[in-house]
PDB file of C-alpha atoms in Angstrom:
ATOM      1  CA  UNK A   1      64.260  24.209 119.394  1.00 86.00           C
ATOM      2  CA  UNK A   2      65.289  21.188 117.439  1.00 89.00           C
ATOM      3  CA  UNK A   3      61.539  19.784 117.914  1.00 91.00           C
ATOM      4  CA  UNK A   4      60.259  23.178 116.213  1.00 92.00           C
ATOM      5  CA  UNK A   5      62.802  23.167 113.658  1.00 93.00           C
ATOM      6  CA  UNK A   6      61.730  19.612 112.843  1.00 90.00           C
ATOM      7  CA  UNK A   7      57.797  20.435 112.580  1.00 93.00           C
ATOM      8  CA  UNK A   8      58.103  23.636 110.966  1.00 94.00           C
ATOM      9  CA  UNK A   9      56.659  23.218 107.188  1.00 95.00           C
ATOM     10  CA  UNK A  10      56.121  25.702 104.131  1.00 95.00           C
ATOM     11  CA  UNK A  11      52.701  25.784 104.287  1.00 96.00           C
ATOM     12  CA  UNK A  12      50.511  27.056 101.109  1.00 97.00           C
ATOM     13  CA  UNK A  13      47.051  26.810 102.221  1.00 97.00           C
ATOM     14  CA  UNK A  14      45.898  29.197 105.198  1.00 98.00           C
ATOM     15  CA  UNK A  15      42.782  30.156 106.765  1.00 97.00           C
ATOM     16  CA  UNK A  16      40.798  33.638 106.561  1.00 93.00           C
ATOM     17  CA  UNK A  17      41.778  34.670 110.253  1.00 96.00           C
ATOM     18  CA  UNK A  18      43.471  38.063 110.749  1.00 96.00           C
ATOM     19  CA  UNK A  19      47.094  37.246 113.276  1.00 98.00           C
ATOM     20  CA  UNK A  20      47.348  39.597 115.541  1.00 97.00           C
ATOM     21  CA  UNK A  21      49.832  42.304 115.513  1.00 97.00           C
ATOM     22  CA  UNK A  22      51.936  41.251 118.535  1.00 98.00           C
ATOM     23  CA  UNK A  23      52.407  37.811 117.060  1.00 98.00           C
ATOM     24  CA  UNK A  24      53.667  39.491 114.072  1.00 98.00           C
ATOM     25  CA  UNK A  25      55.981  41.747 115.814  1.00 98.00           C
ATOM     26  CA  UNK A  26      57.280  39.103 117.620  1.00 98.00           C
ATOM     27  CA  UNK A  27      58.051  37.222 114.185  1.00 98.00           C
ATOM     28  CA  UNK A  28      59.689  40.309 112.644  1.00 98.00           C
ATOM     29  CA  UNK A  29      61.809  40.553 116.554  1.00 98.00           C
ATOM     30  CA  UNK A  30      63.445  36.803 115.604  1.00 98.00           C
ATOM     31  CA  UNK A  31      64.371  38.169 112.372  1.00 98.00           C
ATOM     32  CA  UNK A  32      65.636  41.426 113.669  1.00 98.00           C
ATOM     33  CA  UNK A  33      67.894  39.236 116.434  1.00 98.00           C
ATOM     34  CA  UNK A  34      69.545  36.649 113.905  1.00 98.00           C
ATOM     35  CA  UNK A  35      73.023  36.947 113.087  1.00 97.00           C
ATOM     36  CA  UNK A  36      74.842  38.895 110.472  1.00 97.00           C
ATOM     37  CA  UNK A  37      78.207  39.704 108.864  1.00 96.00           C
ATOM     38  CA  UNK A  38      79.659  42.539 110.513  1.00 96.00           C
ATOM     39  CA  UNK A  39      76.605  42.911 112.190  1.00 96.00           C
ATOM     40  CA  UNK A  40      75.593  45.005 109.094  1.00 96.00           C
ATOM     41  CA  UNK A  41      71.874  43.470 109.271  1.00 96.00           C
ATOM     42  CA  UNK A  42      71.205  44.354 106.079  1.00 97.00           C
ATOM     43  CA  UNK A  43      67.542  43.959 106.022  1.00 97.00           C
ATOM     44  CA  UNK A  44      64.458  45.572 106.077  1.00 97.00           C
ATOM     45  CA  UNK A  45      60.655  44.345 106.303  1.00 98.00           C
ATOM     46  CA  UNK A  46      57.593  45.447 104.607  1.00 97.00           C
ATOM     47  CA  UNK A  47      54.619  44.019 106.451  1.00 98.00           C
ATOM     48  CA  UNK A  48      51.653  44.018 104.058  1.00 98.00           C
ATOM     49  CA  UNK A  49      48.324  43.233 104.520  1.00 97.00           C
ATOM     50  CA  UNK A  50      44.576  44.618 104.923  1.00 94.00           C
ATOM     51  CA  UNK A  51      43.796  46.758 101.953  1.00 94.00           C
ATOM     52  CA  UNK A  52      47.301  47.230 100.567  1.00 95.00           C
ATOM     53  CA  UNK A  53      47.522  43.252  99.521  1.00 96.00           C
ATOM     54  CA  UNK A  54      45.293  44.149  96.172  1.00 96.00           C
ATOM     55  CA  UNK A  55      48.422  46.860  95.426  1.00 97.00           C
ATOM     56  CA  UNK A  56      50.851  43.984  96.203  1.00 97.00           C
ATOM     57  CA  UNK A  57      48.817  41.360  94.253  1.00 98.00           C
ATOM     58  CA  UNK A  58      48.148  43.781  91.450  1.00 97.00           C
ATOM     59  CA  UNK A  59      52.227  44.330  91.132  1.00 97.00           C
ATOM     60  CA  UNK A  60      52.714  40.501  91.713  1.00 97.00           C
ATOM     61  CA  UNK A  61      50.268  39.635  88.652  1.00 97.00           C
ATOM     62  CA  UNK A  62      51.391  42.277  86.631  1.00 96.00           C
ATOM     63  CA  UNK A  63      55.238  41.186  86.837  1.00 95.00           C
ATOM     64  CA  UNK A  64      53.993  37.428  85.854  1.00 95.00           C
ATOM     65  CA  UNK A  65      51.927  38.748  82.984  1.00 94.00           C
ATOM     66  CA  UNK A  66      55.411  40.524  81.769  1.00 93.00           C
ATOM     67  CA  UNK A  67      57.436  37.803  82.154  1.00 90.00           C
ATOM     68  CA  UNK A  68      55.190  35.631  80.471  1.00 88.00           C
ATOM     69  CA  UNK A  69      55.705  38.107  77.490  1.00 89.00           C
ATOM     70  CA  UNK A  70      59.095  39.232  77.842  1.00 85.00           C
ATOM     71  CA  UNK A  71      61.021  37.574  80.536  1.00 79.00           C
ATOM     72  CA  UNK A  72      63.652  38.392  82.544  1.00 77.00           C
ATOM     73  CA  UNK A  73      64.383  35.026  83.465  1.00 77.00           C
ATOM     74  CA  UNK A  74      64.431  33.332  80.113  1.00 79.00           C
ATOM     75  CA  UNK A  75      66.099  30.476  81.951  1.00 81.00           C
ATOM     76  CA  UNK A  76      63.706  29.555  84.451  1.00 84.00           C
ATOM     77  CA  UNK A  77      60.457  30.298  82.524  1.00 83.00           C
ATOM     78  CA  UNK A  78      59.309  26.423  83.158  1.00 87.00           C
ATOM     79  CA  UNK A  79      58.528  27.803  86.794  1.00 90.00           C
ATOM     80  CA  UNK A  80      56.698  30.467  86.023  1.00 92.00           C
ATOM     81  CA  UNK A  81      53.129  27.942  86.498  1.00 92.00           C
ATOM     82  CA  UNK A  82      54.490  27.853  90.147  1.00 94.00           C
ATOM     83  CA  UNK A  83      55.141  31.558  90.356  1.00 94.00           C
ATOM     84  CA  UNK A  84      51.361  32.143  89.859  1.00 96.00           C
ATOM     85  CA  UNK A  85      50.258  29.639  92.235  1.00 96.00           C
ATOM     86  CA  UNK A  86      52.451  31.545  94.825  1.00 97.00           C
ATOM     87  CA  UNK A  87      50.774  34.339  93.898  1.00 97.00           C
ATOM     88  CA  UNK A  88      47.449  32.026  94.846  1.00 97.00           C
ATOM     89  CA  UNK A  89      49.285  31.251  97.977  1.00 97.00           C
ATOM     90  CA  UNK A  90      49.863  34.949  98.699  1.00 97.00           C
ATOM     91  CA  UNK A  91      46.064  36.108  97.788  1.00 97.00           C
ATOM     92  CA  UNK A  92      45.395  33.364 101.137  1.00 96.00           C
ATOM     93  CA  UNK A  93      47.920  34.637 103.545  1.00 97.00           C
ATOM     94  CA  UNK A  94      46.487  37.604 105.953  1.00 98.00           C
ATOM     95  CA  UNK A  95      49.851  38.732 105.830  1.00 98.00           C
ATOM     96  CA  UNK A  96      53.528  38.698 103.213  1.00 98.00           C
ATOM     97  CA  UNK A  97      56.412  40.029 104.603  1.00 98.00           C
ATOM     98  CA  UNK A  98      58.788  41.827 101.972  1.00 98.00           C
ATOM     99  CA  UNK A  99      62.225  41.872 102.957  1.00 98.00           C
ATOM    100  CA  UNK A 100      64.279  44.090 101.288  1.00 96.00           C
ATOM    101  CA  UNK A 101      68.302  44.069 101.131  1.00 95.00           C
ATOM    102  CA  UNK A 102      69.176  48.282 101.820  1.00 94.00           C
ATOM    103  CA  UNK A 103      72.738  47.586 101.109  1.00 93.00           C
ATOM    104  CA  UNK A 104      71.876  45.246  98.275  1.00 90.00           C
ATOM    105  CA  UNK A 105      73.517  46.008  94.679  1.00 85.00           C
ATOM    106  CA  UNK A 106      71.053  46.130  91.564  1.00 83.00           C
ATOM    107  CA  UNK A 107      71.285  42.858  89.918  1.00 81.00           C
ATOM    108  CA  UNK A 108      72.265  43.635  86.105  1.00 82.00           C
ATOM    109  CA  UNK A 109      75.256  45.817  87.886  1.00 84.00           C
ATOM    110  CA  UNK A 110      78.889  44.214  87.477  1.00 89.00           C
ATOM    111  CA  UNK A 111      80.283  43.459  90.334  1.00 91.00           C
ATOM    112  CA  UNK A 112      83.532  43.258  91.821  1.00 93.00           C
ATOM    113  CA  UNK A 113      84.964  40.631  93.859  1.00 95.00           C
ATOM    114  CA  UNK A 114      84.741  42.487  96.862  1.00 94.00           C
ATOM    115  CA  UNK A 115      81.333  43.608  96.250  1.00 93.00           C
ATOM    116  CA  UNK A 116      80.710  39.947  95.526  1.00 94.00           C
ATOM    117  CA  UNK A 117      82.017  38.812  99.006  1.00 95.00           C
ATOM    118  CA  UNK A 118      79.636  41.454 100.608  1.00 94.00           C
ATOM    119  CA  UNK A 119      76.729  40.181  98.582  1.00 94.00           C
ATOM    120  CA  UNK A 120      77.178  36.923  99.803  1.00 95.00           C
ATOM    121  CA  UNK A 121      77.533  37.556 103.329  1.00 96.00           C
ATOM    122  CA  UNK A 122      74.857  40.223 103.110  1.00 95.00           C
ATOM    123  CA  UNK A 123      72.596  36.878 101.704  1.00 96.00           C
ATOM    124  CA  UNK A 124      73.835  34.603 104.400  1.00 97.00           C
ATOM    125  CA  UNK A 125      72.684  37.203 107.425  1.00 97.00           C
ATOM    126  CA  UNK A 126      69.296  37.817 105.674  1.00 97.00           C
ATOM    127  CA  UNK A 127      68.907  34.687 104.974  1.00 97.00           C
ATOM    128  CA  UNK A 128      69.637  34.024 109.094  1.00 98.00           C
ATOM    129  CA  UNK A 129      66.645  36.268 109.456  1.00 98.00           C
ATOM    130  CA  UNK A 130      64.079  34.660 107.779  1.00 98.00           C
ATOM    131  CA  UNK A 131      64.877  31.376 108.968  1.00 98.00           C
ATOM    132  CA  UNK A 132      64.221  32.810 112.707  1.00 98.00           C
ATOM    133  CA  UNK A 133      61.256  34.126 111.622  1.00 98.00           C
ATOM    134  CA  UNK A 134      59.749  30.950 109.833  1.00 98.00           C
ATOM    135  CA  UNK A 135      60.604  29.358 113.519  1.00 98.00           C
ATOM    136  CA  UNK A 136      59.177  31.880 115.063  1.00 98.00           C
ATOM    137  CA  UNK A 137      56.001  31.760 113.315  1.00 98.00           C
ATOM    138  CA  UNK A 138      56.009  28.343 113.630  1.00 97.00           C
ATOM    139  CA  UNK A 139      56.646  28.748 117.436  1.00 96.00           C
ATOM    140  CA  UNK A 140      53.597  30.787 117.633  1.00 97.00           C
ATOM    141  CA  UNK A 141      50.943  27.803 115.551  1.00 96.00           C
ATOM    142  CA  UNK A 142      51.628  30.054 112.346  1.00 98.00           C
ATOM    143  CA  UNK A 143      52.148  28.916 109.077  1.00 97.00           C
ATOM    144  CA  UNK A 144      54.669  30.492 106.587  1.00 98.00           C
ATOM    145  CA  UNK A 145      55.938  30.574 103.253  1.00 98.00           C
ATOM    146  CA  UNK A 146      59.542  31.856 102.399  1.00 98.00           C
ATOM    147  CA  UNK A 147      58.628  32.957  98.605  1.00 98.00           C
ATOM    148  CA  UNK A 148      61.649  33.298  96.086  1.00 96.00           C
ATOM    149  CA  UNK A 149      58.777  33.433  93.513  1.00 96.00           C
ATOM    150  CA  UNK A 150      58.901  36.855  93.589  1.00 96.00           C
ATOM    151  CA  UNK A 151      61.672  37.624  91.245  1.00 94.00           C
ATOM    152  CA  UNK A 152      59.645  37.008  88.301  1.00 94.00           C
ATOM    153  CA  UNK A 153      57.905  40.246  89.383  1.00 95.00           C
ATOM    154  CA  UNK A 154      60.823  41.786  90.443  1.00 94.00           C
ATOM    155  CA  UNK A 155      61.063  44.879  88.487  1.00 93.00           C
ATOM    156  CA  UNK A 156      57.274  45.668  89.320  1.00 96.00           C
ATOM    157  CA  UNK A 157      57.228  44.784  93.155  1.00 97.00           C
ATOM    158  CA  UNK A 158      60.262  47.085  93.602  1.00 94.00           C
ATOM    159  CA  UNK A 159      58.359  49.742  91.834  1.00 95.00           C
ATOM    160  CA  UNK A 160      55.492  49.119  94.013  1.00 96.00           C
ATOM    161  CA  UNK A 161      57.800  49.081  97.164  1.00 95.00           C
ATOM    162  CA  UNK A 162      59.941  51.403  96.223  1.00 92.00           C
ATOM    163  CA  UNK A 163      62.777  50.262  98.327  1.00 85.00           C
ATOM    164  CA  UNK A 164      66.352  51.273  99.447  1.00 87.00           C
ATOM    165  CA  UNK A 165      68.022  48.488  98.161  1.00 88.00           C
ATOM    166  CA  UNK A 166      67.163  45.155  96.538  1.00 93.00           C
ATOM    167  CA  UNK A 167      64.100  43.015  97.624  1.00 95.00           C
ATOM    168  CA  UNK A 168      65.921  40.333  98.687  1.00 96.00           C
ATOM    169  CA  UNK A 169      62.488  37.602  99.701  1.00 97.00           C
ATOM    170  CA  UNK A 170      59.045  37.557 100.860  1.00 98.00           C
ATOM    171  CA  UNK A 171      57.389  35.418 103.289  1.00 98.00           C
ATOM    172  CA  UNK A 172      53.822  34.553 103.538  1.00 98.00           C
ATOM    173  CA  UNK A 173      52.331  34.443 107.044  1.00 98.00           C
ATOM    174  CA  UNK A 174      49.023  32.985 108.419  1.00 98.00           C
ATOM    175  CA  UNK A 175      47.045  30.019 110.231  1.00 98.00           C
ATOM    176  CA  UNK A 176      47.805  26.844 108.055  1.00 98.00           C
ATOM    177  CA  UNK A 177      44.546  25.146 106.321  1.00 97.00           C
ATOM    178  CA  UNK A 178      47.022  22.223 105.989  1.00 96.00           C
ATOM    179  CA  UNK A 179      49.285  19.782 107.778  1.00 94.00           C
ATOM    180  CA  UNK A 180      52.034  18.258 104.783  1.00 94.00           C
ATOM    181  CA  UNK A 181      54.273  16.028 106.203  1.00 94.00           C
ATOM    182  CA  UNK A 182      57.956  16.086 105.931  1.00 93.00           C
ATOM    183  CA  UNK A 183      59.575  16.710 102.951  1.00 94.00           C
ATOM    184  CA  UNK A 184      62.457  14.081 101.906  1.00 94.00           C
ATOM    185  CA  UNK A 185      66.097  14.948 103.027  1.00 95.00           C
ATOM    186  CA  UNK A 186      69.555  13.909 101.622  1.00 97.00           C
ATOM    187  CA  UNK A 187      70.573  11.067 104.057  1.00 96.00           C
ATOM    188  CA  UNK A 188      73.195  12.472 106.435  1.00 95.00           C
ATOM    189  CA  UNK A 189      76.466  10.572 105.416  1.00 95.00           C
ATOM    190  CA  UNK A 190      75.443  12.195 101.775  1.00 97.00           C
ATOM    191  CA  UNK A 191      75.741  15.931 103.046  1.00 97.00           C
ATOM    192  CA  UNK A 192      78.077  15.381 105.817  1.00 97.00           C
ATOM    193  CA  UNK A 193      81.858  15.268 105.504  1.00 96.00           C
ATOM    194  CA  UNK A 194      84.082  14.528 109.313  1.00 96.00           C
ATOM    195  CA  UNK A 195      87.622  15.821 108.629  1.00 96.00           C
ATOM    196  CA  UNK A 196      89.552  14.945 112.243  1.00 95.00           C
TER     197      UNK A 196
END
């Protein structure tokens, strides 16, 4: 496991080749089995691919257009060059997973601190699941991308999906074009603390 964790990279270039279906239910099984608070498993995934990508690419492009207008995320409008190359990245992958939140609140709702706590945990256990299935993919010679990107087009993906819920993630799946090596990591006595 540790030697799979190790190799597994985000990968942003991917062949044309189709994956087929029991590789990608076996992806969305490791996400299904990862751990969460309460064991509420507060997700849900949207496999998309074939003919419905030009719908999802469509909503993708027209949320980037909008924010490049009127943005939702005034402070973060320096990424939006690397929003549409995700959506590049995205127009590649045979396949994008959307993983939706069905217990999530909507965002410009106030929030109490207890439904704070529940967001949180309800992030940390979906969170648990897409990490098992970036491993997974990775177990099975995939490539992936865990895409956060998509909140620029948030308000237009969710229309497209039409979710229970807040879309929480996507994550781009498909036969890597490219081998990057290993991205730079905080030495371990800087992220570390022994208390004994």
């Amino acid at each position: 496991m540790l030697s799979t964790i190790a190799e597994r990279r985000s990968i942003r270039k991917y062949k044309n080749t189709p994956i087929p279906r029991p590789f990608i239910e076996e992806i969305l099984q490791a996400g299904i089995l990862a751990p969460s608070s309460k064991n509420r498993q507060p997700w849900k995934f949207t496999v998309v691919s074939g003919s419905s990508k030009s719908d999802m690419l469509k909503a993708m492009e027209q949320g980037l257009d909008r924010e490049s207008r009127t943005s939702l995320l005034p402070g973060c409008r320096q990424h939006l060059g690397g929003a549409r190359n995700t959506l590049e990245i995205m127009r590649q992958a045979p396949v994008t997973i959307f993983i939706t939140n069905p217990l999530g609140l909507n965002l410009s709702e106030p929030l109490t601190e207890e439904d704070r706590i529940f967001e949180i945990c309800n992030a940390q256990s979906v969170g648990a699941a897409i990490e098992n299935m970036t491993l997974a993919a990775a177990g099975l010679g995939l490539g992936s991308l865990w895409i956060c990107d998509i909140f620029f087009a948030l308000e237009e993906l969710q229309a497209w999906l039409n979710p229970q819920g807040t879309l929480f993630a996507a994550l781009s799946l498909g036969y890597p074009k490219e081998a990057p090596s290993a991205r730079p990591r905080k030495p371990f006595s800087d992220v570390v603390e022994w208390r004994v």
